[in-house]
Short mmCIF file of C-alpha atoms in Angstrom, two decimals:
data_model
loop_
_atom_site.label_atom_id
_atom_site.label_comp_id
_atom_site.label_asym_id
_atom_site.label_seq_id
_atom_site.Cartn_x
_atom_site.Cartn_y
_atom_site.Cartn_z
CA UNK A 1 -1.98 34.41 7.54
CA UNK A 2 -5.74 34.27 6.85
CA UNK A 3 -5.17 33.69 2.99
CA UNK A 4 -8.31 32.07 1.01
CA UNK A 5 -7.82 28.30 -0.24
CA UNK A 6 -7.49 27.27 -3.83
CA UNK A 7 -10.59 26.45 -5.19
CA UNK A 8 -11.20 23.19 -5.69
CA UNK A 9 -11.57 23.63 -9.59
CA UNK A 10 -8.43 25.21 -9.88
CA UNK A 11 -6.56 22.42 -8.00
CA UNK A 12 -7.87 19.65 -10.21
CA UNK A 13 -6.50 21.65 -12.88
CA UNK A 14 -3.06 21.29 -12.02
CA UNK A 15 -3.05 18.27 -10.59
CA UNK A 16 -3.92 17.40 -14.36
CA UNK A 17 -1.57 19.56 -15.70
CA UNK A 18 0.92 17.90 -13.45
CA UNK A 19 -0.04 14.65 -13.64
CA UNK A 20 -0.16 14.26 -17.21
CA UNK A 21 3.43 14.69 -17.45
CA UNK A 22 4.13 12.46 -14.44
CA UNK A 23 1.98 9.44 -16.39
CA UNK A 24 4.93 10.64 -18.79
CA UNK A 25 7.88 10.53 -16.85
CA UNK A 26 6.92 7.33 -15.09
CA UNK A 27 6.83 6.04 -18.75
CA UNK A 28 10.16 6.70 -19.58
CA UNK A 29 11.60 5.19 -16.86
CA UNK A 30 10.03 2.02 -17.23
CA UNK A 31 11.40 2.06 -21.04
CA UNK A 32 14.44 2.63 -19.52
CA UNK A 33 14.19 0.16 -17.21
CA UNK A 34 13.83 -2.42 -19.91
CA UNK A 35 17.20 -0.94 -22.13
CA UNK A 36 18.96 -1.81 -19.11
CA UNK A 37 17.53 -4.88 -17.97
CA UNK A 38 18.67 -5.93 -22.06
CA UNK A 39 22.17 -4.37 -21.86
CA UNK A 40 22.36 -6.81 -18.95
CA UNK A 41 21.30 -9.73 -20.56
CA UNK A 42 23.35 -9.41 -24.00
CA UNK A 43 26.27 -8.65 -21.91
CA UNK A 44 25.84 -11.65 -19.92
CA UNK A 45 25.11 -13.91 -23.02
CA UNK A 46 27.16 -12.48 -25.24
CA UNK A 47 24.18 -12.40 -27.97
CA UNK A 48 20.90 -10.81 -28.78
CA UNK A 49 18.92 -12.36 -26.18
CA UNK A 50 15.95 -11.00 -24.71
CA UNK A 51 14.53 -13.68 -22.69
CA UNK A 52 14.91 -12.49 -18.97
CA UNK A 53 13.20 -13.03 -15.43
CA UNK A 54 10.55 -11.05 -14.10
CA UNK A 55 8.88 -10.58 -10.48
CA UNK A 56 4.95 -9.99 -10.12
CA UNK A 57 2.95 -9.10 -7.66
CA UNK A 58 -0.56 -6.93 -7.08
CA UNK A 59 -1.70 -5.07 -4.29
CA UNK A 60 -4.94 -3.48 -3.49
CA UNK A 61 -6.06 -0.23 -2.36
CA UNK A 62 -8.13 -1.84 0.16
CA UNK A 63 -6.99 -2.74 3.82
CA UNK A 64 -8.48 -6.06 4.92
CA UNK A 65 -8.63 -9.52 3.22
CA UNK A 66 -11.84 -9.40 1.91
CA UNK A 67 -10.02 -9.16 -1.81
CA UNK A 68 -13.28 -6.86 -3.09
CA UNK A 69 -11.25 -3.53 -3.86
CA UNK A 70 -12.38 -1.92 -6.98
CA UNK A 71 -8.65 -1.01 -8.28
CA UNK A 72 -5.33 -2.48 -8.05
CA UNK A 73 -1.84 -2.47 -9.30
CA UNK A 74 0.01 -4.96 -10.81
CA UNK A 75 3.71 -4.21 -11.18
CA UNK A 76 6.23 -6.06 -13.29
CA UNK A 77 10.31 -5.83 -11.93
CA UNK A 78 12.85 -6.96 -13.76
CA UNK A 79 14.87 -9.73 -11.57
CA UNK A 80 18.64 -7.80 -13.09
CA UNK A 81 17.84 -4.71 -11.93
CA UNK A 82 15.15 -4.30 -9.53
CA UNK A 83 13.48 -1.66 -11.78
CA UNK A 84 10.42 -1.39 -12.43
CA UNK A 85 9.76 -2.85 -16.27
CA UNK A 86 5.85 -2.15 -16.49
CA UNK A 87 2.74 -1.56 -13.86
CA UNK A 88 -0.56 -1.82 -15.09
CA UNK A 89 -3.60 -0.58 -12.81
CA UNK A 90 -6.96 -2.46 -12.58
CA UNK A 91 -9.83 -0.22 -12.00
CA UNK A 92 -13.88 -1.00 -11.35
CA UNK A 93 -15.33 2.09 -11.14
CA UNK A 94 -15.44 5.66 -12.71
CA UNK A 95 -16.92 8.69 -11.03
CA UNK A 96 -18.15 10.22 -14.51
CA UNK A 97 -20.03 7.13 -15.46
CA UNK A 98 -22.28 6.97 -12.40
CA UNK A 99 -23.87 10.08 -14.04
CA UNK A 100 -27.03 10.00 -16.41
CA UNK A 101 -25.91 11.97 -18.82
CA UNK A 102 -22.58 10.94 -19.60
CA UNK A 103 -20.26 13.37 -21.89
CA UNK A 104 -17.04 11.89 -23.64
CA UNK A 105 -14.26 11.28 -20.84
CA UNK A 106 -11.25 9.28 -20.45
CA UNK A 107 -12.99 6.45 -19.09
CA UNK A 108 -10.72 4.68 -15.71
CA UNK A 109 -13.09 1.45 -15.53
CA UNK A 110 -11.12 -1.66 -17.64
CA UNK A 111 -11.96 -4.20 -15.47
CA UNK A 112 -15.46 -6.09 -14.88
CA UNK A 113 -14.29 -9.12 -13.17
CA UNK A 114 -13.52 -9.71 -9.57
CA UNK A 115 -11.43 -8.00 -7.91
CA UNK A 116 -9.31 -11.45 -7.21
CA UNK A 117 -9.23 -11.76 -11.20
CA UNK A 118 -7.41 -8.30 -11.49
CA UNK A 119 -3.88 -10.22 -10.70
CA UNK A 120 -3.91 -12.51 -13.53
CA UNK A 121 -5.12 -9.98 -16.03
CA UNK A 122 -2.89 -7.34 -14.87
CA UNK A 123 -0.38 -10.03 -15.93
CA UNK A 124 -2.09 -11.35 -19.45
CA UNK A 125 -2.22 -7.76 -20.42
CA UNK A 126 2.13 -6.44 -19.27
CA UNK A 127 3.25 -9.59 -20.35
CA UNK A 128 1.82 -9.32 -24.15
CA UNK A 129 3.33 -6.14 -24.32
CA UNK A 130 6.17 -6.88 -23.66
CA UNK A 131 7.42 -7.59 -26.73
CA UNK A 132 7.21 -4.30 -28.54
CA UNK A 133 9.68 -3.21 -25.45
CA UNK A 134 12.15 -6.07 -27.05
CA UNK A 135 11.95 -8.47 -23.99
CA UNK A 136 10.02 -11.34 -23.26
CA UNK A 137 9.31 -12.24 -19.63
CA UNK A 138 10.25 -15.94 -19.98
CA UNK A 139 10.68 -16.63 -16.08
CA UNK A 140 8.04 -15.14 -14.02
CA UNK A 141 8.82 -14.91 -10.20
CA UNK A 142 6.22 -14.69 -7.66
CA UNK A 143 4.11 -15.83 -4.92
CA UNK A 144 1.75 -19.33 -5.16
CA UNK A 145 -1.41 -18.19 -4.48
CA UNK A 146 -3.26 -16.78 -7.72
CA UNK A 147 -3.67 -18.71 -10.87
CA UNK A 148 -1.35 -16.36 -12.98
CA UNK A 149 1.00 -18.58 -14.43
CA UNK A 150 -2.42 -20.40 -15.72
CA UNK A 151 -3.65 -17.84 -17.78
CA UNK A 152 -0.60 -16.87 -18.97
CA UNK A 153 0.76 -19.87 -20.21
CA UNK A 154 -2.73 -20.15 -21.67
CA UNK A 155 -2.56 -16.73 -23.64
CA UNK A 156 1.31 -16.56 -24.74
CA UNK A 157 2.54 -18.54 -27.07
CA UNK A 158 6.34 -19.31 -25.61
CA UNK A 159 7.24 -21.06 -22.66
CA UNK A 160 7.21 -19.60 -19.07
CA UNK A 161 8.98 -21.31 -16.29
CA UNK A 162 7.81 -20.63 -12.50
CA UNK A 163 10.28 -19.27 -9.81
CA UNK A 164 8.58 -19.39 -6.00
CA UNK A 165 9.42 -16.78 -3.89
CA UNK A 166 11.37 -17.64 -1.15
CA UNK A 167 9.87 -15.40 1.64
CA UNK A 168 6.48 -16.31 0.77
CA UNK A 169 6.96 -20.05 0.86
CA UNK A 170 9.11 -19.98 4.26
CA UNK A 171 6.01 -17.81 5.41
CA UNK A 172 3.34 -20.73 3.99
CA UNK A 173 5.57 -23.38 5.67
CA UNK A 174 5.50 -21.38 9.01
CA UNK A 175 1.74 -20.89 8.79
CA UNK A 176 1.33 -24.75 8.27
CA UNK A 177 3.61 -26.05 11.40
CA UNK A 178 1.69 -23.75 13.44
CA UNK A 179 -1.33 -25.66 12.07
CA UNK A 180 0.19 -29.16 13.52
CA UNK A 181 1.46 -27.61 16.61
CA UNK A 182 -2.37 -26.86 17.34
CA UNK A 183 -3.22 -30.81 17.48
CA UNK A 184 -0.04 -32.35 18.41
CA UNK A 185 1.17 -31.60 21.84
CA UNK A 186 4.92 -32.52 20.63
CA UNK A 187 4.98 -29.96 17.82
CA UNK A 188 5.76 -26.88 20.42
CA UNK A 189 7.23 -23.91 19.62
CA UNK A 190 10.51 -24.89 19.75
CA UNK A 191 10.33 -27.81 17.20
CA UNK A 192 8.41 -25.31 14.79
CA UNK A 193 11.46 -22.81 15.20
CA UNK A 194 13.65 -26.40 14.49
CA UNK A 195 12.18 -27.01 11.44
CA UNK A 196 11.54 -23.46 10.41
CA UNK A 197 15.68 -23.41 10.52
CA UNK A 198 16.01 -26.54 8.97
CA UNK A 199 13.97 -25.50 6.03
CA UNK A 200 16.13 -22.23 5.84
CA UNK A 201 19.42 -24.11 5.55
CA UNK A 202 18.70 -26.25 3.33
CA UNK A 203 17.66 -23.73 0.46
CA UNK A 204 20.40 -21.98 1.23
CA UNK A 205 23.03 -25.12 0.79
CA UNK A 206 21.30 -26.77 -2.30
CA UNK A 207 20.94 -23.50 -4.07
CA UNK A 208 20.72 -24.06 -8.26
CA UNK A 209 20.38 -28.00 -7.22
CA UNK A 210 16.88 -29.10 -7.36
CA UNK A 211 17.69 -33.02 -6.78
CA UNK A 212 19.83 -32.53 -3.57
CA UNK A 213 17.56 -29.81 -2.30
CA UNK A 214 14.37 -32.26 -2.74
CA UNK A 215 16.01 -35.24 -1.67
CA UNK A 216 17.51 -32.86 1.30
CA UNK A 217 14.04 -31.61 2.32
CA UNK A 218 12.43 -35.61 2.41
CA UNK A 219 14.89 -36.48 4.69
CA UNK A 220 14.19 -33.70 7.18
CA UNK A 221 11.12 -35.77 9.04
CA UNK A 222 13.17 -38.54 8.99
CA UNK A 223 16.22 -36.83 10.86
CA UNK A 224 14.12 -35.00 13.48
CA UNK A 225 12.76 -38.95 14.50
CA UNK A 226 16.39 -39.81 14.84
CA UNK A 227 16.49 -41.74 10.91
CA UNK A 228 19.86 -40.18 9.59
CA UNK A 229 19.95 -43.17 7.15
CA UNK A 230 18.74 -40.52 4.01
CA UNK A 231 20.88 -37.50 5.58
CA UNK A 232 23.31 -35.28 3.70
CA UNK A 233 26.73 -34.09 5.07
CA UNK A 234 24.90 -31.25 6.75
CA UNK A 235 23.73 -34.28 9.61
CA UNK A 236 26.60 -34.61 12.09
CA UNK A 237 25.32 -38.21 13.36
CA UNK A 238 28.25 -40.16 11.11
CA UNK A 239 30.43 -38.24 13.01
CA UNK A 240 29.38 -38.86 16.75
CA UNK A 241 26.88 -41.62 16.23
CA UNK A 242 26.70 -42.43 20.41
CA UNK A 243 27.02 -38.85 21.31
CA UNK A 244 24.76 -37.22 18.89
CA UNK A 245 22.06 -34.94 19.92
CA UNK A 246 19.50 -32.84 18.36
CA UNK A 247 20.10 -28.76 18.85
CA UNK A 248 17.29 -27.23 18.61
CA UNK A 249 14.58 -30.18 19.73
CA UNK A 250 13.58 -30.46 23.44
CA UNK A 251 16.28 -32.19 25.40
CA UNK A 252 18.78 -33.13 22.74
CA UNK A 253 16.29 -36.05 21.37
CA UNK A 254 14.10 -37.16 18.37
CA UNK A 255 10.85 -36.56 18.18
CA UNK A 256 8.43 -39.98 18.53
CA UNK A 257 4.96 -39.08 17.48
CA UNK A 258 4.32 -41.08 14.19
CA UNK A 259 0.99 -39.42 13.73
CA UNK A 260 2.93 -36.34 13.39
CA UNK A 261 6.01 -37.88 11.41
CA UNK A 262 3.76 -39.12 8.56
CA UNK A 263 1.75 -35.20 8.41
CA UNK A 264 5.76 -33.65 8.35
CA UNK A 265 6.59 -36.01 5.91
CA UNK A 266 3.73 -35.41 3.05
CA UNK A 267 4.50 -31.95 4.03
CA UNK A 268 7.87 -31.59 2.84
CA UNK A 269 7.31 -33.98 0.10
CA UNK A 270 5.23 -31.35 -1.22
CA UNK A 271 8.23 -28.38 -1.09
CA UNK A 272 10.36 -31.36 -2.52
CA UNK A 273 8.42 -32.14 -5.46
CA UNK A 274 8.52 -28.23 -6.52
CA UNK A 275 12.71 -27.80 -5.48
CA UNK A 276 13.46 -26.76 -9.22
CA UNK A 277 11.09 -23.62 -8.29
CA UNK A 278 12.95 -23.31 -5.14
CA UNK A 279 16.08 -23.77 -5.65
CA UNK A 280 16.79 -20.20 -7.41
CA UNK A 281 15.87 -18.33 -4.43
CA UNK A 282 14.14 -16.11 -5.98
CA UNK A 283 12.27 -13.35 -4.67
CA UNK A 284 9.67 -11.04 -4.97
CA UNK A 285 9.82 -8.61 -2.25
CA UNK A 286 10.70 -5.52 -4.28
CA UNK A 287 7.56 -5.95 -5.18
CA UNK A 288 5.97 -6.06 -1.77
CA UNK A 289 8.44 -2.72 -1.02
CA UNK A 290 6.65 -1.26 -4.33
CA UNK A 291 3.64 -1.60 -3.19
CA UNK A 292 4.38 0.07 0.47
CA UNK A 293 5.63 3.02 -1.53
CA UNK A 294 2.21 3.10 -3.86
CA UNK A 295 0.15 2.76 -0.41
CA UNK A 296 1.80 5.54 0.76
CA UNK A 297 1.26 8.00 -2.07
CA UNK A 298 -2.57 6.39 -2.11
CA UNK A 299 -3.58 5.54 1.23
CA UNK A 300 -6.20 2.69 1.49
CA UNK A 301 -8.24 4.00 3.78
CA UNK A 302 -9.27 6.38 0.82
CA UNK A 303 -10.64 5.82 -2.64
CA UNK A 304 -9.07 7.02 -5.56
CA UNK A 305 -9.90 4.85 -8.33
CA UNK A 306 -12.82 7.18 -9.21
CA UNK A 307 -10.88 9.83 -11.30
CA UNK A 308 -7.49 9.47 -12.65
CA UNK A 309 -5.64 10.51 -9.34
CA UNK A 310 -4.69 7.08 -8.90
CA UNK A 311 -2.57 6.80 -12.00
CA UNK A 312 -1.03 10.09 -11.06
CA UNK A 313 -0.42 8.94 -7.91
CA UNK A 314 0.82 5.16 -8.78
CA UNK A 315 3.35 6.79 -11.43
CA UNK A 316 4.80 8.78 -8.69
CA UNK A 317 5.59 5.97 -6.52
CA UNK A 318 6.70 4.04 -10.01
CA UNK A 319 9.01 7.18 -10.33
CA UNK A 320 10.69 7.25 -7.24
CA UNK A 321 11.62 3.58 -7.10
CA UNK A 322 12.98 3.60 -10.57
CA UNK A 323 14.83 7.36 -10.58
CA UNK A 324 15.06 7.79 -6.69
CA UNK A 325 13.23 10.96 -5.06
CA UNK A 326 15.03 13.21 -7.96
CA UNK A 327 11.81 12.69 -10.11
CA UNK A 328 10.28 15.58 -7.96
CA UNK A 329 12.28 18.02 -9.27
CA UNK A 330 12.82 16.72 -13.22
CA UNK A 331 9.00 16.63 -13.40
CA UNK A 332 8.99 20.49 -11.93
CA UNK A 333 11.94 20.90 -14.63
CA UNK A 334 9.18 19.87 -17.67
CA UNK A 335 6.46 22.20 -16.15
CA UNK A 336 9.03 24.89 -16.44
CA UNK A 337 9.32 25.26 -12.25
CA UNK A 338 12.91 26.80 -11.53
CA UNK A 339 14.13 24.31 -8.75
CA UNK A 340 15.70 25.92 -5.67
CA UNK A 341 18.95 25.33 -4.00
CA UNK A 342 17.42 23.88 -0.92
CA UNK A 343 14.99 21.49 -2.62
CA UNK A 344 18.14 20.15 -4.62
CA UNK A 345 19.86 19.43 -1.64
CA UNK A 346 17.43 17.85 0.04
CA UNK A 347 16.36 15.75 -2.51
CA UNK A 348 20.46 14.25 -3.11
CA UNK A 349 20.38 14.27 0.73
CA UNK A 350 17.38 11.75 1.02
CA UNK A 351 18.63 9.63 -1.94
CA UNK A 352 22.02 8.90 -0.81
CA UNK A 353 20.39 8.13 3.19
CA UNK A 354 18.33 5.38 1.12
CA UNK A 355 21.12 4.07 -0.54
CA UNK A 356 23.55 4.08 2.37
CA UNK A 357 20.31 2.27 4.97
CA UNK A 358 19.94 -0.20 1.76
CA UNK A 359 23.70 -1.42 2.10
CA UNK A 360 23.72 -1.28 5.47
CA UNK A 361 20.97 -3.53 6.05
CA UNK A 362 22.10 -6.21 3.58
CA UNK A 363 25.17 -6.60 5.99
CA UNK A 364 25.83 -9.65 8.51
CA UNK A 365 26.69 -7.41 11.81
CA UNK A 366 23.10 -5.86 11.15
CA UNK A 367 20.85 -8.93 10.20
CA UNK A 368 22.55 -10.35 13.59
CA UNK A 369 21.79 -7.49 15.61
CA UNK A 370 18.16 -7.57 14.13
CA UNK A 371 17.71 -11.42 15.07
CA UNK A 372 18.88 -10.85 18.52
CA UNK A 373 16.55 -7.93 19.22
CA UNK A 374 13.86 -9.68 18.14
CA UNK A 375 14.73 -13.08 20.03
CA UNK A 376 14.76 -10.52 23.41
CA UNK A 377 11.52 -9.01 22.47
CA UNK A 378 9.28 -12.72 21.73
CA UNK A 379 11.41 -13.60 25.34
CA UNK A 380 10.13 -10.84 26.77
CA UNK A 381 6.67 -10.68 25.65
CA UNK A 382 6.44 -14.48 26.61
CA UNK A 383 7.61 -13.75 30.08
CA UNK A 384 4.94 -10.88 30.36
CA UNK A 385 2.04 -12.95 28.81
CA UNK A 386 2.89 -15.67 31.56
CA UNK A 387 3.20 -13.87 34.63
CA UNK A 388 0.18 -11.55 33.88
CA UNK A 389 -2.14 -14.29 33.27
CA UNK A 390 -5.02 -13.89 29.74
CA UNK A 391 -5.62 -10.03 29.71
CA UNK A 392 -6.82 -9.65 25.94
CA UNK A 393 -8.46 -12.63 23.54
CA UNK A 394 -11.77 -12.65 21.82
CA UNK A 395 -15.31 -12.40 24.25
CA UNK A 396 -12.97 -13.01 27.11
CA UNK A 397 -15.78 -11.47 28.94
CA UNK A 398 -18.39 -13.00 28.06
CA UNK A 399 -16.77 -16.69 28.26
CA UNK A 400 -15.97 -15.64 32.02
CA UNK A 401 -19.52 -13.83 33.17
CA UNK A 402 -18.18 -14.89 36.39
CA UNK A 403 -14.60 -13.25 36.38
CA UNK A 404 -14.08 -10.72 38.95
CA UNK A 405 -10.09 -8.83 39.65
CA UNK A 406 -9.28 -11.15 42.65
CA UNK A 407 -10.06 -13.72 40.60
CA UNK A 408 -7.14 -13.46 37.92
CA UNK A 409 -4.49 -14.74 38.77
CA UNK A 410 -0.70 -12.62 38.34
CA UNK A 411 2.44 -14.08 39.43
CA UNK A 412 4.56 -11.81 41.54
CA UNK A 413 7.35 -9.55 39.93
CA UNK A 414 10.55 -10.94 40.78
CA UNK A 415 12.77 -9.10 43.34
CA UNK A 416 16.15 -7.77 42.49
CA UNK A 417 18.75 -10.22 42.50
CA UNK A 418 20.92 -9.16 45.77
CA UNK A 419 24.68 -8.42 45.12
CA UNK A 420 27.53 -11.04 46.11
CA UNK A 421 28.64 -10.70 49.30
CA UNK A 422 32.14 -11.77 50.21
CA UNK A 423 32.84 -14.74 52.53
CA UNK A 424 35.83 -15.04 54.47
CA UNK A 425 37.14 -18.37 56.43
CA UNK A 426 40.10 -18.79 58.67
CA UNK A 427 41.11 -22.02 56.39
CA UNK A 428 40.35 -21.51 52.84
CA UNK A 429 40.81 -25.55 52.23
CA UNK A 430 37.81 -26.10 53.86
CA UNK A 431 35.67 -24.79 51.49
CA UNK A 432 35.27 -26.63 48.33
CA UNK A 433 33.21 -25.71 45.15
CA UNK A 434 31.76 -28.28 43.56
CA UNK A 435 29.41 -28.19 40.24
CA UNK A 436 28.04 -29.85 37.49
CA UNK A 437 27.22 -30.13 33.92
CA UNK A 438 24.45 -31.95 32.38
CA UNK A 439 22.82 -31.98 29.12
CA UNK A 440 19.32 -30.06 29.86
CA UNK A 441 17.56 -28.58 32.67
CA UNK A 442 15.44 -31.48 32.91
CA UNK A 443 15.01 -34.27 35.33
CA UNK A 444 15.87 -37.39 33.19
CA UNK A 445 19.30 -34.92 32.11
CA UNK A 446 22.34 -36.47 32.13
CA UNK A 447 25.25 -35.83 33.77
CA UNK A 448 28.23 -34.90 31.48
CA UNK A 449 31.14 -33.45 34.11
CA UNK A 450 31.86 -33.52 37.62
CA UNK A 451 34.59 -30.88 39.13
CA UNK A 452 35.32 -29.96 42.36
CA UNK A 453 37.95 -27.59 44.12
CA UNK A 454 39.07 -26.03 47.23
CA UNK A 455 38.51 -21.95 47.58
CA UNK A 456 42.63 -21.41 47.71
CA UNK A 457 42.81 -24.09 44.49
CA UNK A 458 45.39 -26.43 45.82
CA UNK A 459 43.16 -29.64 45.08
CA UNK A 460 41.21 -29.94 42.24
CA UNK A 461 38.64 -32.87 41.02
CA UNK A 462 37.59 -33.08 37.05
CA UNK A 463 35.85 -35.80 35.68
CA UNK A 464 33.89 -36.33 32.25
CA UNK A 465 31.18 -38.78 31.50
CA UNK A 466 29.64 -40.10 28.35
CA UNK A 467 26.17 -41.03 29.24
CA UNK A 468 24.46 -44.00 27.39
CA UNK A 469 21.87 -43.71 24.34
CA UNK A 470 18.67 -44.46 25.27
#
């Protein structure tokens, strides 16, 4: 249309205009957040009680792990209802203080710590405050590695009890078997999955008990070495004692590296010495889904901690998750914008898709469905990985100088499994069918059932063994 673009004057001038009464908005429906999360409280106590639970969590508008961004958000969510209750953003720099000659401005720098530090202050600062909203965060939900129950403790004056969240600790757990698995030839994949599981079922069974969660993750080791002398009712071995075997561990049996028993055992004694912070199950991952939405209105492969674009920008995405994608078009309402037609349909159109893909999701037929696609895709990429041979790991090159095409090796794609074939005979009782049944694929399997039978069916042979415990 060959029209000229808005200045760039004139566009900072609105986006002020506009995001001054965002910062507003966003305000208000944190303040309503916090009415809500209280009118759930009294109504569950019956009283004027304002202690409630909180999840926190920070992210940075920096990709990578270096942890040297010079802003970041911390974000407060009420564990009733998922709203957000306060954010507060952490900022190093300031475009109009670089300058030699620096007029009054609304400065954005509050922060001249690390950038690591920003998490715990974030914190200090929301969770002062948050008395003259009428609450006080009394149970503070979040992940284990910054020291931000510390310095809170250390700067409130009432008592704040610790709440791990679940995803993050199954994730630490994970990260440390894969740590054994690299020094003990036992701990394979498939025992990692085993205890990964095991360590999923029992939150799940001991939830609000502490004492039979702890004493239910010391005796994990011990069962996985075939000691069922400190197992629960979850261990079927009282039941079939001389038949028992181990689903999930390599050929039905126990594991028999002590070396690795005794570094499984201090590691679940340390997840059982901290069950009354697991045994909740809380979580914090509407905070991790915050801070996708905040990464998507401020992408980290820019910076814009330099000007106040980043609070505009962070009280949008505060917005949305609070009020849903309607914010858009009350903000517009303030400004004086007449909304169309369209734009109001749209906007109901993508907030009832979100809620409808948030229920479905939180149903059993789905998280199935998920688990199995993903079990077919790790197969898959397994079975690729082996038959291609390495293809991709760091200085592969220049480890092999000598590596030349004919010298990798790739196993041959299998053929096509060729259709069944009918077989006739002129006496169907001479052919007989025989198979059997054993409890692996291995050599030293044992044989569980014999059975036999003629092609017409007129003689049949079934026989079941119990083999003997080694």
């Amino acid at each position: 249309m060959d029209l000229p673009t808005i200045d760039k004057k004139t566009l900072a001038s609105y986006e002020e205009e506009v995001g001054d009464k965002l910062e507003k908005y966003a305000e208000e429906t944190c303040n309503n957040a916090c009415n809500d999360e209280k009118a759930i409280q009294d109504e569950k106590e019956m009283k004027d009680f304002q202690n409630i639970a909180v999840s926190y969590d920070m992210g940075w508008q920096k990709r990578g792990r270096a942890h040297n961004s010079l802003t970041g958000v911390g974000v407060i969510v009420g564990a009733a209802t998922n709203k957000v209750l306060d954010f507060n953003i952490m900022n190093k720099d300031c475009r109009k203080c670089k300058n030699k000659n620096v007029k009054k401005h609304k400065c954005q720098r509050n922060h001249a710590g690390s950038s690591k530090s920003m998490e715990a202050a974030a914190a200090v600062t929301m969770f002062k405050r948050s008395e003259e909203k009428g609450l006080r965060y009394t149970t503070l939900i979040g992940d284990d590695d910054s020291t931000t129950l510390f310095h809170v403790r250390k700067n409130l004056k009432y008592q704040i009890t610790k709440w791990s969240d679940i995803q993050h600790t199954k994730r630490s757990l994970y990260g440390q078997l894969l740590n054994l698995k690299k020094k003990h030839n036992q701990c394979t994949d498939m025992v990692v999955a085993y205890f990964k599981r095991l360590f999923t079922h029992a939150l799940y069974q001991n939830k609000d008990k502490p004492e039979q969660l702890g004493s239910t993750f010391r005796s994990i080791p011990m069962h996985a070495f075939g000691d069922h002398t400190q197992c629960g009712n979850w261990c079927k071995y009282s039941i079939h004692p001389t038949t028992y075997r181990h689903t999930g561990l390599p050929r039905g049996k126990p594991l028999t590296d002590n070396l690795l028993k005794d570094k499984l055992t201090s590691l679940f004694d340390v997840y059982a010495n901290n069950a009354d912070r697991l045994s909740p199950l809380a979580s914090s991952q509407k905070n991790e889904s915050i801070n996708s939405v905040i990464a998507k209105k401020a992408p980290k492969d820019m910076h814009f901690g330099g000007s106040r674009s980043l609070n505009y920008r962070v009280s949008a995405a505060v917005s949305q998750i609070n009020n849903g994608r309607k914010y858009t078009t009350e903000v517009l309402q303030r400004l004086n914008v007449t909304i169309g037609l369209n734009t109001a349909k749209y906007v109901c159109h993508i907030d009832r898709k979100r809620k409808l893909d948030a229920a479905r999701k939180t149903t059993i037929p789905f998280k199935r469905k998920r688990s199995i696609l993903k079990s077919d895709r790790c197969c898959k990429q397994l079975t690729n990985e082996v038959r291609e041979g390495p293809t991709y790991q760091t200085s592969i090159i220049m480890n092999n100088n000598n590596i030349e095409q004919d010298q990798i090796e790739e196993l041959p794609i299998a053929e096509v499994r060729p259709e069944l074939e009918s077989f006739r005979t002129q006496n169907d009782s001479s052919i007989i069918i025989f198979d059997l049944e054993t409890t692996g694929l291995g050599r030293d399997a044992d044989i569980v059932q014999i059975a036999a039978t003629t092609l017409d069916q007129t003689k049949t042979f079934n026989r079941y063994t119990i083999p003997e415990k080694i």
